[in-house]
C-alpha atoms as one frame of an Amber mdcrd trajectory, in Angstrom:
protein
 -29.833 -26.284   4.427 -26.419 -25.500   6.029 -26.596 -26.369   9.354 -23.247
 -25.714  10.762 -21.560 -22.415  12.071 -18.784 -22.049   9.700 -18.631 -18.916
   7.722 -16.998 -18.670   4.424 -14.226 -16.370   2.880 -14.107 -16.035  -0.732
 -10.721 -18.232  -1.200 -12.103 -21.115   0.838 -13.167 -22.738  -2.164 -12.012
 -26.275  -0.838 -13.735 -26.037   1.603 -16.935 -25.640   0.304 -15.960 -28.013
  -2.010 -16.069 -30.784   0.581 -19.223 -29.712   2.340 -21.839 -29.669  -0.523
 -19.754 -31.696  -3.087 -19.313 -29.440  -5.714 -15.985 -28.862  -7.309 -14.275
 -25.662  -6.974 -14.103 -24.837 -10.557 -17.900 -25.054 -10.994 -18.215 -22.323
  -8.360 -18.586 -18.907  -9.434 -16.992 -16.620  -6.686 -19.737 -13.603  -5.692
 -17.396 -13.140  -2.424 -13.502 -12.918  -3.091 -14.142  -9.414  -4.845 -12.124
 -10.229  -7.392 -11.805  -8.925 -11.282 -14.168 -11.025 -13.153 -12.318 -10.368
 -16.534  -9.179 -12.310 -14.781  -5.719 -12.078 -15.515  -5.282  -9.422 -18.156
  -4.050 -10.664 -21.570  -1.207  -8.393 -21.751  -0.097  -9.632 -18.906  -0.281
 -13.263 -19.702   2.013 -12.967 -22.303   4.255 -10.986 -20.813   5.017 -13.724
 -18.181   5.331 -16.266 -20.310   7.596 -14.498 -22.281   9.747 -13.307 -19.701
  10.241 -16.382 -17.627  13.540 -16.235 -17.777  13.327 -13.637 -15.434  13.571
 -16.058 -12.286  17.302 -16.748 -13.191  18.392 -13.559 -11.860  17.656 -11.518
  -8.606  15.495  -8.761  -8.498  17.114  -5.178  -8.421  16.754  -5.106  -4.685
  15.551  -1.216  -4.278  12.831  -2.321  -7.283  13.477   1.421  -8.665  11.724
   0.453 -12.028   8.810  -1.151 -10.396   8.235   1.877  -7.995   8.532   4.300
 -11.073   5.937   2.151 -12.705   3.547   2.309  -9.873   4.176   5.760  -8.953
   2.979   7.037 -12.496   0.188   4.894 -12.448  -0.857   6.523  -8.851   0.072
  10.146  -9.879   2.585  10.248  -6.933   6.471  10.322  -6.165   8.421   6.919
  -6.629  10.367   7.554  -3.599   6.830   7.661  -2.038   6.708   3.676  -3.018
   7.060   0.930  -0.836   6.673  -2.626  -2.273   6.223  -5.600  -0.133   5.147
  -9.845  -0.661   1.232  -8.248  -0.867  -0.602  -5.302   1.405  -0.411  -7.820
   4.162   2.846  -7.696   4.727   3.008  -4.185   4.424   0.242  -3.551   7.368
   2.301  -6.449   9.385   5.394  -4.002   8.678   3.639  -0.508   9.200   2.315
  -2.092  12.661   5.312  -3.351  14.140   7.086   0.008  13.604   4.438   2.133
  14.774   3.354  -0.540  17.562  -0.044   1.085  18.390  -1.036   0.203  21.943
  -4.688   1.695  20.670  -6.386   1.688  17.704  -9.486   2.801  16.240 -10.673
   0.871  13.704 -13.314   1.983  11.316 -16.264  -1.181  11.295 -17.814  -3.486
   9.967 -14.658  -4.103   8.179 -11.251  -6.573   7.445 -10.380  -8.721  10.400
  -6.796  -8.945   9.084  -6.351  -4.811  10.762  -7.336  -6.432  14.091  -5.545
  -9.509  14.034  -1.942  -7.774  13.543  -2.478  -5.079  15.911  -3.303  -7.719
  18.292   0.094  -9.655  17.514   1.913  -6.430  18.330   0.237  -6.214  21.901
  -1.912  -3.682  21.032  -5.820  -3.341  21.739  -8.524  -2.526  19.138 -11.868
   0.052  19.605 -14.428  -0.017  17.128 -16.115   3.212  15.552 -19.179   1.975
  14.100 -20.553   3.333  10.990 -24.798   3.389  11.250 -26.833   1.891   8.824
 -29.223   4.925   9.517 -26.415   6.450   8.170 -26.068   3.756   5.178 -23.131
   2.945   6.704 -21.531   6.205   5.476 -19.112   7.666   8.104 -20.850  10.582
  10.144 -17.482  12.707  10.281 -18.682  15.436  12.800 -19.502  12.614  14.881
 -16.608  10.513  14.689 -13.829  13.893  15.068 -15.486  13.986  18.320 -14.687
  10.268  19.693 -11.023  11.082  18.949  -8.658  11.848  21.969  -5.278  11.309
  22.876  -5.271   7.852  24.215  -5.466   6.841  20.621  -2.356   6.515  17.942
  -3.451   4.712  14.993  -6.607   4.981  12.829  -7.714   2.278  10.028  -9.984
   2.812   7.700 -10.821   1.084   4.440 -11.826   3.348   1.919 -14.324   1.969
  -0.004 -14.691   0.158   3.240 -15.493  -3.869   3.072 -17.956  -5.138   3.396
 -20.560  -1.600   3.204 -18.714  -0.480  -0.276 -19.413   3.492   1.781 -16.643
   5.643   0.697 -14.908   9.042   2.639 -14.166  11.660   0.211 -10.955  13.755
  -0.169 -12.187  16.782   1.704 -13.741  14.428   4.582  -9.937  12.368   4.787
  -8.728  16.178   5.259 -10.716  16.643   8.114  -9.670  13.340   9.955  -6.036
  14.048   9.228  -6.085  17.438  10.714  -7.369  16.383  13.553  -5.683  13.122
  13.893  -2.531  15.266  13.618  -3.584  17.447  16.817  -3.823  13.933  18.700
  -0.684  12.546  17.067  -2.585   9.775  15.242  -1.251   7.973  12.300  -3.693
   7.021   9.511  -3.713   3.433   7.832  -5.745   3.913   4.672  -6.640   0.722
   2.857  -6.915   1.836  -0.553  -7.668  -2.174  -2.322 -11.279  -1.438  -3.727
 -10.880   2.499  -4.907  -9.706   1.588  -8.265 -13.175   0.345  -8.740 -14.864
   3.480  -7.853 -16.526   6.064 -10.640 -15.104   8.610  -8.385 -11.738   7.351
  -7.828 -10.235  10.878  -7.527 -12.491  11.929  -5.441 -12.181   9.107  -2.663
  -8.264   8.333  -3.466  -6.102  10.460  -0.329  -2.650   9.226  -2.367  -2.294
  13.006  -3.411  -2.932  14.258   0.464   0.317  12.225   1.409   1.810  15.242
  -0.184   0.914  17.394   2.545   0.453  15.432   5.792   2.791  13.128   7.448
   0.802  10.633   9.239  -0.886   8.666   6.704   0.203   5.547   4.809  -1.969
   4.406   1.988  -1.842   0.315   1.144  -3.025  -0.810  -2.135  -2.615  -4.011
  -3.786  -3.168  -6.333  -7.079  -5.236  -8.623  -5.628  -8.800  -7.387  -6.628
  -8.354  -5.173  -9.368  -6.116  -6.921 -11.782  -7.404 -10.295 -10.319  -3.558
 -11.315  -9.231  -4.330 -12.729  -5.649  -1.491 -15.381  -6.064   1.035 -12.802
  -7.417   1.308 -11.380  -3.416   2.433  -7.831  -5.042   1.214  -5.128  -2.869
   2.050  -1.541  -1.917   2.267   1.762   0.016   2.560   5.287  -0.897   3.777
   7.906   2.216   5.035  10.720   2.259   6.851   9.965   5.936  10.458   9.994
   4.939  11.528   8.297   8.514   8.810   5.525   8.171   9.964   4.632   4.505
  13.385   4.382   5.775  12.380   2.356   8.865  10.138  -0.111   6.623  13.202
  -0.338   4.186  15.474  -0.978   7.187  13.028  -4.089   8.618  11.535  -5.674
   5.670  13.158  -8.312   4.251  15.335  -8.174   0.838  13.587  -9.685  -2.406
  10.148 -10.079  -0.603   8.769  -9.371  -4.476   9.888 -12.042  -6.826  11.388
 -11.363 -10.486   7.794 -12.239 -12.034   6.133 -10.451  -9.805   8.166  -7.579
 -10.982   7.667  -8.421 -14.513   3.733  -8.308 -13.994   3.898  -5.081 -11.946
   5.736  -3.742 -14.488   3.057  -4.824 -16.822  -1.040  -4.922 -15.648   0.310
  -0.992 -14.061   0.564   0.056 -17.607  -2.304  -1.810 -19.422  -4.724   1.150
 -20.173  -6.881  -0.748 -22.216  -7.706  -3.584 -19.564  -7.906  -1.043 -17.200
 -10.591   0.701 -18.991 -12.266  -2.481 -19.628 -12.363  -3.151 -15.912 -13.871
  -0.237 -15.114 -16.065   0.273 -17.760 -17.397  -3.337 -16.763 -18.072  -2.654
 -13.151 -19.403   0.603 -13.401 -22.056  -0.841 -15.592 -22.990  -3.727 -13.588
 -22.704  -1.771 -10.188 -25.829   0.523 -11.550 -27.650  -1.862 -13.118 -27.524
  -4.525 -10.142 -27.904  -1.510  -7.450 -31.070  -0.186  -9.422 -32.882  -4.092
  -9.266 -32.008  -4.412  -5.697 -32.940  -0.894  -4.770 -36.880  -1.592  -6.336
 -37.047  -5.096  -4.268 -39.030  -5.109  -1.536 -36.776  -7.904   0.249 -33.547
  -5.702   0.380 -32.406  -2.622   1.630 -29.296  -2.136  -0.605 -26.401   1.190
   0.079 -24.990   2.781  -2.199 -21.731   1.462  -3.886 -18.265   2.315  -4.539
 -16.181  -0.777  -4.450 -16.786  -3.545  -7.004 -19.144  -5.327  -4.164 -22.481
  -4.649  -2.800 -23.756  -5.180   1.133 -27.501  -5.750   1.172 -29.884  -5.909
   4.085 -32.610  -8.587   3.931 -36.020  -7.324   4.576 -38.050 -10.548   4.459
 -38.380 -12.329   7.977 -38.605 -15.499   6.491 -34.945 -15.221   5.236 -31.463
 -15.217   6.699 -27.873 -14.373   5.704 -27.105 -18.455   5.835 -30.257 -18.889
   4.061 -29.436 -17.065   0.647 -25.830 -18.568   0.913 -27.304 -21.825   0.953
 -29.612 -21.295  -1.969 -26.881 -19.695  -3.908 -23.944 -22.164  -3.259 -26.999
 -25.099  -4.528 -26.593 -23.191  -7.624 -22.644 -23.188  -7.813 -22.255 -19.154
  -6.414 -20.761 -18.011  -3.523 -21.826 -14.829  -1.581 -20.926 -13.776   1.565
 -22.661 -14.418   4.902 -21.936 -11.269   6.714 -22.917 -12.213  10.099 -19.509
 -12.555  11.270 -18.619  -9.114  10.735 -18.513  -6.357  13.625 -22.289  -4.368
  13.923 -23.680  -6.911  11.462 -25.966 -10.120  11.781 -27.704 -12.806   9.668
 -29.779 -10.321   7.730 -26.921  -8.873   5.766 -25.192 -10.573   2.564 -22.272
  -9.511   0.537 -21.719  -9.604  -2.952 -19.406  -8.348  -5.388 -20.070  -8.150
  -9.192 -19.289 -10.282 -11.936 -19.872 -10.658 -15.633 -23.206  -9.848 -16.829
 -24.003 -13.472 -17.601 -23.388 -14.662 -14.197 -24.466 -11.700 -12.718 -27.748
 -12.407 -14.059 -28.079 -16.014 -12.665 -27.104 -14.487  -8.924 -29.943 -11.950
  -9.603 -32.556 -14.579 -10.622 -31.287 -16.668  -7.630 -31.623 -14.045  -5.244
 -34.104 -11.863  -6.350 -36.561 -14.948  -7.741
């Protein structure tokens, strides 16, 4: 039994290694949310066969990438900011802005915290209510807005509760975020997951409101965590300009251009992915849903939160058990309004989603 307080992120592989002496490769991943059909095949070959690539400099304004990406999102190209992955572009987006308070949409990503912090800036948490199943109560949560406040985050699907806000709800917060001069951070990484991705995705609002900036990334979806290839879509002229103006030159590397270029246009691996995760996410959410140890909420990313039911069982508990068998879920006792009844999981092939259900379920 783990006996220790450290909690686990899905790339801390090594560490895990060295606590229960298992090697990294013989660990199947339930927590980094990542693709489980990997790198797409398409894009393999493409990188290998365009190497070469590294002997030149990028074209610095990355006008072919951002056409790539904008047709893929349905948006302008000169709406298309590219940065060294979605981290850098929330590090950018906050040192610009330089929020002195911020609302932050929780449970969720630490990383929104941390950087506000760095920019001497303070962060207040709305939370969502798992009477609610953790969907967002938007009546409720127009009415804790006020002027002291000028930056929202929200993650939509949110991690870890996989709760999504619709279009129509996102217009709602916008309008009124615009009465108290609020700028909206959307994290878009998990929507390309969702059945309903048109229905969730606000890239089409930044058409018609000014304070919002959406951050996607290639991370999860096209399973590319080491390619640090992320972006943002806004339709804020000035903050483009001012991003442009700050970030460093070449922060995207020639391969990195070469895959964007590439996994943006692969339809069929695309399809795959989706087709894949839809699938599983029903199945899976049916099994937990008729288990009397779980309280499970209803899905939208490629992940899962569930709420354990039997006393005799904690959040460390089932990560033990699982990482005895070689898969890693996430304890989600670390995470704002949560505690050691709640696990995390994301979904994988069938195959090894079946060995997490018999491991979990019994």
């Amino acid at each position: 039994m783990l006996k220790h307080k450290d909690h686990f992120h899905g790339s801390d592989l090594e560490t895990i290694e060295q606590i229960y002496h298992i090697r990294k490769e013989e660990i199947v991943s339930f927590s980094a949310n990542v693709n489980p059909l990997g790198v797409s095949p398409m894009l393999r070959e493409a990188l290998a066969s365009q190497i070469d690539a590294i002997t030149t400099y990028p074209d610095r304004e990355y006008t072919s990438l951002r056409k790539r990406i904008a047709a893929y999102c349905d948006t302008d190209y000169e709406n298309v900011i590219v940065g060294n992955g979605s981290t850098e572009l929330i590090s950018l987006f906050i040192q610009i802005e330089h929020p002195q308070k911020a609302l932050v949409i929780g449970p969720t990503y630490s990383e929104y915290e941390r950087e506000i912090a760095l920019g001497g800036g303070s962060t207040l948490y709305y939370p969502l209510r798992e009477e609610d199943d953790f969907r967002l109560n938007v009546t409720d949560f127009l009415s804790n807005l006020n002027e002291r406040i000028d930056l929202l985050v929200l993650c939509n699907p949110n991690n870890p509760t996989s709760s999504c806000i619709n279009k129509k709800e996102m217009r709602q917060i916008l309008d009124a975020c615009k009465q108290y001069d609020i700028y909206v951070m959307v994290d878009e990484t998990y929507v390309e997951f969702a059945d309903n991705q048109r229905e969730i995705s606000a890239v089409s609002l930044s058409n018609y409101y000014n304070n919002i900036i959406i951050l996607r990334g290639t991370s999860k979806f096209f399973a590319a965590p080491g390619l640090r290839l992320g972006y943002a879509i806004t339709g804020n002229r000035d903050l483009i300009k001012s991003i442009n103006t700050r970030k460093n030159p070449w922060t995207i590397n020639s391969l990195a251009v070469v895959a964007g270029e590439t996994m943006f246009a692969d339809t069929a691996y695309i399809d795959a992915t989706k087709s894949l995760i839809s699938t599983e996410r029903t199945r899976i959410y049916d099994l937990f849903a008729s288990h009397p140890d779980f309280k499970v909420y209803k899905p939208h990313g490629n992940f899962m939160l569930a709420h354990i039911l039997n006393d005799n069982l904690t959040s460390s508990e089932l990560f033990d058990r699982a990482i005895r068998q070689k898969m890693m879920i996430r304890d989600c006792s670390t995470f704002p309004f949560l505690d050691n009844k709640f696990i995390r999981f994301c979904f994988m092939s069938k195959e090894d989603n079946d060995k997490l259900i018999r491991c979990l379920l019994g």
